[in-house]
């Protein structure tokens, strides 16, 4: 064994302490170096971040300027495009307006030409109507004059004219027509057909057939097997406005004797008489027809075949003598 003295131990501790001090200093230097490196790294990062930030700001400013320039360019192009569009629209509107003015002018000229043509046609039509009316009036006056030539010598007509001479204006025939109009509603401006014959022969049925009315129609003449018509009634034709059919009471009855029937019912003002027969022409029918012919009123005989078949059950045949009388009496 080697024994050490206390003086020998002290150097060892000093060495140990120094070694530890050296290690500590070395560690501190290492830490300082690490800290310095960290600070440098931090500064480098800050510088890098600052550089990146400045780069981004520069890029942002450049992008902002570029966008502003692009927006300005687009705005200028939009303004230019709108201006061109406005000018194009103005030119189009002007063109359309000119075309519309031209079209309206052509339409106006066409309408004026059409109105002129229609006016000329209307004048021509009115002139033709006037001439036709004058011709008809002349014929009417001639017919009236002819009828008046026949009627003027009749005692009934003379007596009637004495009563109405100061009541109506115009010629004697016009006075007679005016009196018939007031008495029975016979309008002399229409073509008037008087439907006459004995009672129950189908005068009202004939009127309904000519007018195309059903018996239940409110406009139809009343029909029946007995005497239905007790006064003169006019039925205007629904399509031929100038034609009026008059349903006359049955001739030869107590209420309407055949002797005064022609003048009582003013048959001389009718344009034509239709004498309706059921089986054959009876004496009253011939008397009425002959008197009408003498007074200048045309007469047509009409056979109601349906009633004739119901009455005798076979086809109606006229006796030769009656047929000759009818042919000599009728004007149509």
Coordinates of C-alpha atoms in Angstrom, one line a residue:
X1 CA 0.0 0.0 0.0
X2 CA 1.1 3.5 -0.8
X3 CA 0.0 6.1 1.5
X4 CA -0.7 9.7 0.4
X5 CA -0.5 12.6 2.4
X6 CA -3.0 15.5 2.5
X7 CA -0.7 17.5 0.4
X8 CA -1.0 15.0 -2.3
X9 CA -4.8 15.1 -2.4
X10 CA -5.0 18.8 -3.0
X11 CA -3.5 18.8 -6.4
X12 CA -5.9 16.1 -7.5
X13 CA -8.9 18.1 -6.4
X14 CA -7.5 21.2 -8.1
X15 CA -7.0 19.2 -11.2
X16 CA -10.5 17.9 -11.0
X17 CA -11.9 21.3 -10.3
X18 CA -10.0 22.8 -13.2
X19 CA -11.1 20.0 -15.4
X20 CA -14.7 20.7 -14.5
X21 CA -14.1 24.4 -15.0
X22 CA -12.7 23.6 -18.4
X23 CA -15.6 21.4 -19.3
X24 CA -18.0 24.1 -18.1
X25 CA -16.3 26.7 -20.1
X26 CA -16.3 24.5 -23.1
X27 CA -20.0 23.8 -22.6
X28 CA -20.6 27.6 -22.2
X29 CA -18.7 28.2 -25.4
X30 CA -20.7 25.6 -27.1
X31 CA -23.9 27.1 -25.8
X32 CA -22.8 30.6 -26.8
X33 CA -22.0 29.3 -30.3
X34 CA -25.4 27.5 -30.5
X35 CA -27.0 30.7 -29.2
X36 CA -25.1 32.7 -31.8
X37 CA -26.0 30.3 -34.5
X38 CA -29.6 30.5 -33.4
X39 CA -29.5 34.3 -33.4
X40 CA -27.9 34.2 -36.8
X41 CA -30.5 31.7 -38.0
X42 CA -33.2 33.9 -36.5
X43 CA -31.8 37.0 -38.2
X44 CA -31.4 35.0 -41.5
X45 CA -35.0 33.9 -41.2
X46 CA -36.2 37.4 -40.4
X47 CA -34.3 38.7 -43.3
X48 CA -35.7 35.9 -45.5
X49 CA -39.2 36.6 -44.2
X50 CA -38.6 40.3 -44.8
X51 CA -37.3 39.6 -48.2
X52 CA -40.3 37.3 -49.0
X53 CA -42.6 39.9 -47.6
X54 CA -41.1 42.7 -49.7
X55 CA -41.1 40.3 -52.7
X56 CA -44.8 39.5 -52.1
X57 CA -45.6 43.2 -51.6
X58 CA -43.7 44.1 -54.8
X59 CA -45.6 41.3 -56.6
X60 CA -48.8 42.4 -55.1
X61 CA -48.2 46.0 -56.2
X62 CA -47.2 44.8 -59.6
X63 CA -50.3 42.6 -59.8
X64 CA -52.4 45.4 -58.5
X65 CA -51.0 47.8 -61.1
X66 CA -51.4 45.1 -63.8
X67 CA -55.0 44.5 -62.7
X68 CA -55.7 48.3 -62.6
X69 CA -54.2 48.6 -66.1
X70 CA -56.2 45.6 -67.2
X71 CA -59.4 47.0 -65.7
X72 CA -58.7 50.4 -67.2
X73 CA -58.0 48.7 -70.6
X74 CA -61.3 46.6 -70.2
X75 CA -63.1 49.8 -69.2
X76 CA -61.8 51.7 -72.2
X77 CA -62.7 48.8 -74.4
X78 CA -66.2 48.5 -72.9
X79 CA -66.7 52.3 -73.3
X80 CA -65.5 52.0 -76.9
X81 CA -67.7 48.9 -77.5
X82 CA -70.7 50.7 -75.9
X83 CA -70.0 53.7 -78.0
X84 CA -69.8 51.6 -81.1
X85 CA -73.0 49.7 -80.1
X86 CA -74.7 53.0 -79.4
X87 CA -73.7 54.3 -82.8
X88 CA -74.8 51.0 -84.4
X89 CA -78.1 51.1 -82.6
X90 CA -78.6 54.7 -83.5
X91 CA -77.8 53.9 -87.1
X92 CA -80.2 50.8 -86.9
X93 CA -83.0 52.9 -85.3
X94 CA -82.5 55.6 -87.9
X95 CA -82.6 53.0 -90.7
X96 CA -85.7 51.4 -89.1
X97 CA -87.3 54.8 -88.7
X98 CA -86.6 55.7 -92.3
X99 CA -88.0 52.4 -93.4
X100 CA -91.1 52.9 -91.1
X101 CA -91.6 56.4 -92.5
X102 CA -91.2 55.0 -96.0
X103 CA -93.6 52.1 -95.3
X104 CA -96.1 54.4 -93.7
X105 CA -95.9 56.7 -96.6
X106 CA -96.4 53.8 -99.0
X107 CA -99.3 52.5 -96.8
X108 CA -100.8 56.0 -96.7
X109 CA -100.5 56.3 -100.5
X110 CA -102.0 52.7 -100.8
X111 CA -104.8 53.6 -98.5
X112 CA -105.5 56.9 -100.3
X113 CA -105.5 55.0 -103.5
X114 CA -107.8 52.3 -102.0
X115 CA -110.1 55.0 -100.5
X116 CA -110.1 56.8 -103.8
X117 CA -111.0 53.5 -105.6
X118 CA -113.7 52.7 -103.0
X119 CA -115.0 56.2 -103.2
X120 CA -115.2 56.0 -107.0
X121 CA -116.8 52.6 -106.7
X122 CA -119.2 54.0 -104.1
X123 CA -120.1 56.9 -106.3
X124 CA -120.5 54.6 -109.2
X125 CA -122.7 52.2 -107.2
X126 CA -124.7 55.1 -105.8
X127 CA -125.1 56.4 -109.4
X128 CA -126.2 53.0 -110.6
X129 CA -128.6 52.8 -107.6
X130 CA -129.9 56.2 -108.3
X131 CA -130.5 55.3 -111.9
X132 CA -132.0 52.0 -110.9
X133 CA -134.1 53.8 -108.3
X134 CA -135.2 56.3 -110.9
X135 CA -136.1 53.5 -113.3
X136 CA -137.9 51.7 -110.5
X137 CA -139.6 54.9 -109.5
X138 CA -140.6 55.5 -113.1
X139 CA -141.9 51.9 -113.3
X140 CA -143.7 52.4 -110.0
X141 CA -145.2 55.6 -111.1
X142 CA -146.2 54.0 -114.4
X143 CA -147.7 51.1 -112.5
X144 CA -149.4 53.5 -110.1
X145 CA -150.7 55.5 -113.0
X146 CA -152.0 52.4 -114.7
X147 CA -153.6 51.2 -111.5
X148 CA -155.1 54.7 -110.8
X149 CA -156.4 54.8 -114.4
X150 CA -158.4 51.6 -113.5
X151 CA -159.4 52.6 -109.9
X152 CA -160.4 56.2 -110.4
X153 CA -163.8 55.4 -111.8
X154 CA -164.7 53.1 -108.9
X155 CA -167.4 54.6 -106.6
X156 CA -165.7 53.3 -103.5
X157 CA -162.4 54.9 -104.4
X158 CA -164.1 58.2 -105.2
X159 CA -165.9 58.1 -101.9
X160 CA -162.7 57.2 -100.0
X161 CA -160.7 60.0 -101.7
X162 CA -163.3 62.6 -100.8
X163 CA -162.8 61.6 -97.1
X164 CA -159.0 61.6 -97.2
X165 CA -158.2 64.2 -99.8
X166 CA -157.0 66.8 -97.2
X167 CA -155.5 64.2 -94.9
X168 CA -152.6 63.0 -97.0
X169 CA -150.3 64.7 -99.5
X170 CA -149.3 63.5 -102.9
X171 CA -151.1 62.0 -105.8
X172 CA -154.4 60.1 -105.5
X173 CA -152.7 56.8 -105.5
X174 CA -150.2 57.9 -102.9
X175 CA -153.1 59.0 -100.7
X176 CA -154.7 55.6 -101.1
X177 CA -151.5 53.9 -100.1
X178 CA -151.0 56.2 -97.1
X179 CA -154.6 55.5 -96.0
X180 CA -153.9 51.7 -96.3
X181 CA -150.7 52.1 -94.3
X182 CA -152.5 53.9 -91.5
X183 CA -155.4 51.4 -91.5
X184 CA -153.5 48.1 -91.9
X185 CA -149.8 49.0 -91.6
X186 CA -149.1 48.2 -95.3
X187 CA -145.7 49.8 -96.1
X188 CA -145.8 50.8 -99.8
X189 CA -141.9 51.0 -99.9
X190 CA -141.8 47.2 -99.6
X191 CA -143.0 44.5 -102.0
X192 CA -146.2 43.4 -100.4
X193 CA -147.8 40.0 -101.0
X194 CA -151.4 39.6 -99.9
X195 CA -152.2 36.0 -98.9
X196 CA -156.0 35.5 -99.3
X197 CA -158.5 32.8 -99.9
X198 CA -161.3 31.1 -98.0
X199 CA -161.1 30.5 -94.3
X200 CA -159.1 27.4 -93.2
X201 CA -157.3 26.7 -96.5
X202 CA -153.9 27.2 -95.0
X203 CA -153.0 30.8 -95.6
X204 CA -151.0 31.1 -92.3
X205 CA -149.3 27.8 -93.0
X206 CA -148.2 29.0 -96.4
X207 CA -146.7 32.2 -94.8
X208 CA -144.8 30.1 -92.3
X209 CA -143.5 27.8 -95.0
X210 CA -142.3 30.7 -97.2
X211 CA -140.6 32.4 -94.2
X212 CA -139.2 29.1 -92.9
X213 CA -140.9 29.3 -89.6
X214 CA -142.0 26.4 -87.4
X215 CA -145.6 26.6 -86.2
X216 CA -144.3 27.0 -82.7
X217 CA -142.0 29.9 -83.6
X218 CA -142.9 33.2 -81.9
X219 CA -142.6 34.9 -85.3
X220 CA -144.9 32.5 -87.0
X221 CA -148.4 33.2 -88.1
X222 CA -151.1 31.5 -86.0
X223 CA -152.4 28.3 -87.7
X224 CA -155.6 26.2 -87.2
X225 CA -158.4 24.4 -89.0
X226 CA -160.8 27.2 -88.1
X227 CA -160.7 30.9 -88.9
X228 CA -157.6 32.2 -87.0
X229 CA -157.0 35.5 -88.7
X230 CA -159.5 38.3 -88.0
X231 CA -157.4 41.2 -89.2
X232 CA -154.6 42.0 -91.7
X233 CA -151.2 41.1 -90.3
X234 CA -147.8 41.6 -91.9
X235 CA -144.9 39.1 -91.7
X236 CA -141.6 40.4 -93.0
X237 CA -139.5 37.8 -94.7
X238 CA -136.4 37.0 -92.5
X239 CA -133.9 37.0 -95.4
X240 CA -135.6 39.0 -98.2
X241 CA -135.9 42.3 -96.3
X242 CA -137.9 44.0 -99.1
X243 CA -140.6 41.3 -99.0
X244 CA -143.6 41.4 -96.6
X245 CA -146.3 38.8 -96.6
X246 CA -149.7 39.8 -95.3
X247 CA -152.1 37.3 -93.8
X248 CA -155.6 38.4 -94.7
X249 CA -158.8 37.2 -93.1
X250 CA -160.7 34.4 -94.8
X251 CA -162.8 35.7 -97.7
X252 CA -166.5 35.0 -97.9
X253 CA -167.3 34.7 -94.2
X254 CA -170.0 36.6 -92.3
X255 CA -167.4 38.9 -90.9
X256 CA -165.7 39.4 -94.2
X257 CA -168.2 39.1 -97.1
X258 CA -166.9 38.6 -100.6
X259 CA -168.9 41.5 -101.9
X260 CA -166.9 44.2 -100.1
X261 CA -163.8 42.1 -99.3
X262 CA -161.5 43.6 -102.0
X263 CA -162.1 47.2 -101.0
X264 CA -162.5 46.6 -97.2
X265 CA -159.1 45.0 -97.0
X266 CA -157.5 47.5 -99.5
X267 CA -156.3 44.7 -101.8
X268 CA -155.7 47.3 -104.5
X269 CA -152.5 48.5 -102.7
X270 CA -150.8 45.0 -102.8
X271 CA -148.2 44.3 -105.4
X272 CA -149.6 40.8 -105.9
X273 CA -152.3 38.5 -104.4
X274 CA -151.8 34.8 -103.6
X275 CA -155.2 33.1 -103.6
X276 CA -154.8 29.8 -101.6
X277 CA -157.2 26.9 -102.4
X278 CA -157.8 23.6 -100.5
X279 CA -159.6 21.5 -103.1
X280 CA -160.4 23.7 -106.1
X281 CA -161.2 27.3 -106.9
X282 CA -164.6 28.2 -105.6
X283 CA -166.9 30.9 -106.9
X284 CA -165.7 33.4 -104.2
X285 CA -162.1 32.8 -105.2
X286 CA -162.9 33.5 -108.9
X287 CA -164.9 36.6 -108.0
X288 CA -162.0 37.9 -105.9
X289 CA -159.5 37.1 -108.7
X290 CA -161.5 38.7 -111.4
X291 CA -162.1 41.9 -109.4
X292 CA -158.4 42.1 -108.6
X293 CA -157.5 41.6 -112.3
X294 CA -160.0 44.3 -113.2
X295 CA -158.4 46.7 -110.7
X296 CA -154.9 46.0 -111.9
X297 CA -153.6 43.7 -109.1
X298 CA -151.8 40.5 -110.2
X299 CA -153.2 37.2 -108.9
X300 CA -151.6 33.8 -108.4
X301 CA -153.6 30.7 -107.4
X302 CA -151.9 28.3 -105.0
X303 CA -153.2 24.8 -104.2
X304 CA -152.6 23.6 -100.7
X305 CA -152.0 19.9 -101.6
X306 CA -151.7 18.6 -98.0
X307 CA -155.2 19.9 -97.1
X308 CA -156.6 18.7 -100.4
X309 CA -155.3 15.1 -99.7
X310 CA -156.7 15.2 -96.2
X311 CA -160.1 16.3 -97.4
X312 CA -160.6 14.0 -100.4
X313 CA -157.9 11.3 -99.9
X314 CA -156.8 11.4 -103.5
X315 CA -155.0 13.6 -106.0
X316 CA -157.0 16.8 -106.7
X317 CA -158.3 17.2 -110.2
X318 CA -159.9 20.4 -111.4
X319 CA -162.9 20.5 -113.6
X320 CA -162.1 21.8 -117.1
X321 CA -164.4 24.7 -116.8
X322 CA -162.8 25.9 -113.5
X323 CA -159.3 25.5 -115.0
X324 CA -160.3 27.7 -117.9
X325 CA -161.7 30.3 -115.6
X326 CA -158.5 30.3 -113.5
X327 CA -156.3 30.6 -116.6
X328 CA -158.4 33.5 -117.9
X329 CA -158.4 35.2 -114.5
X330 CA -154.8 34.7 -113.2
X331 CA -152.1 37.0 -114.4
X332 CA -149.3 34.6 -113.4

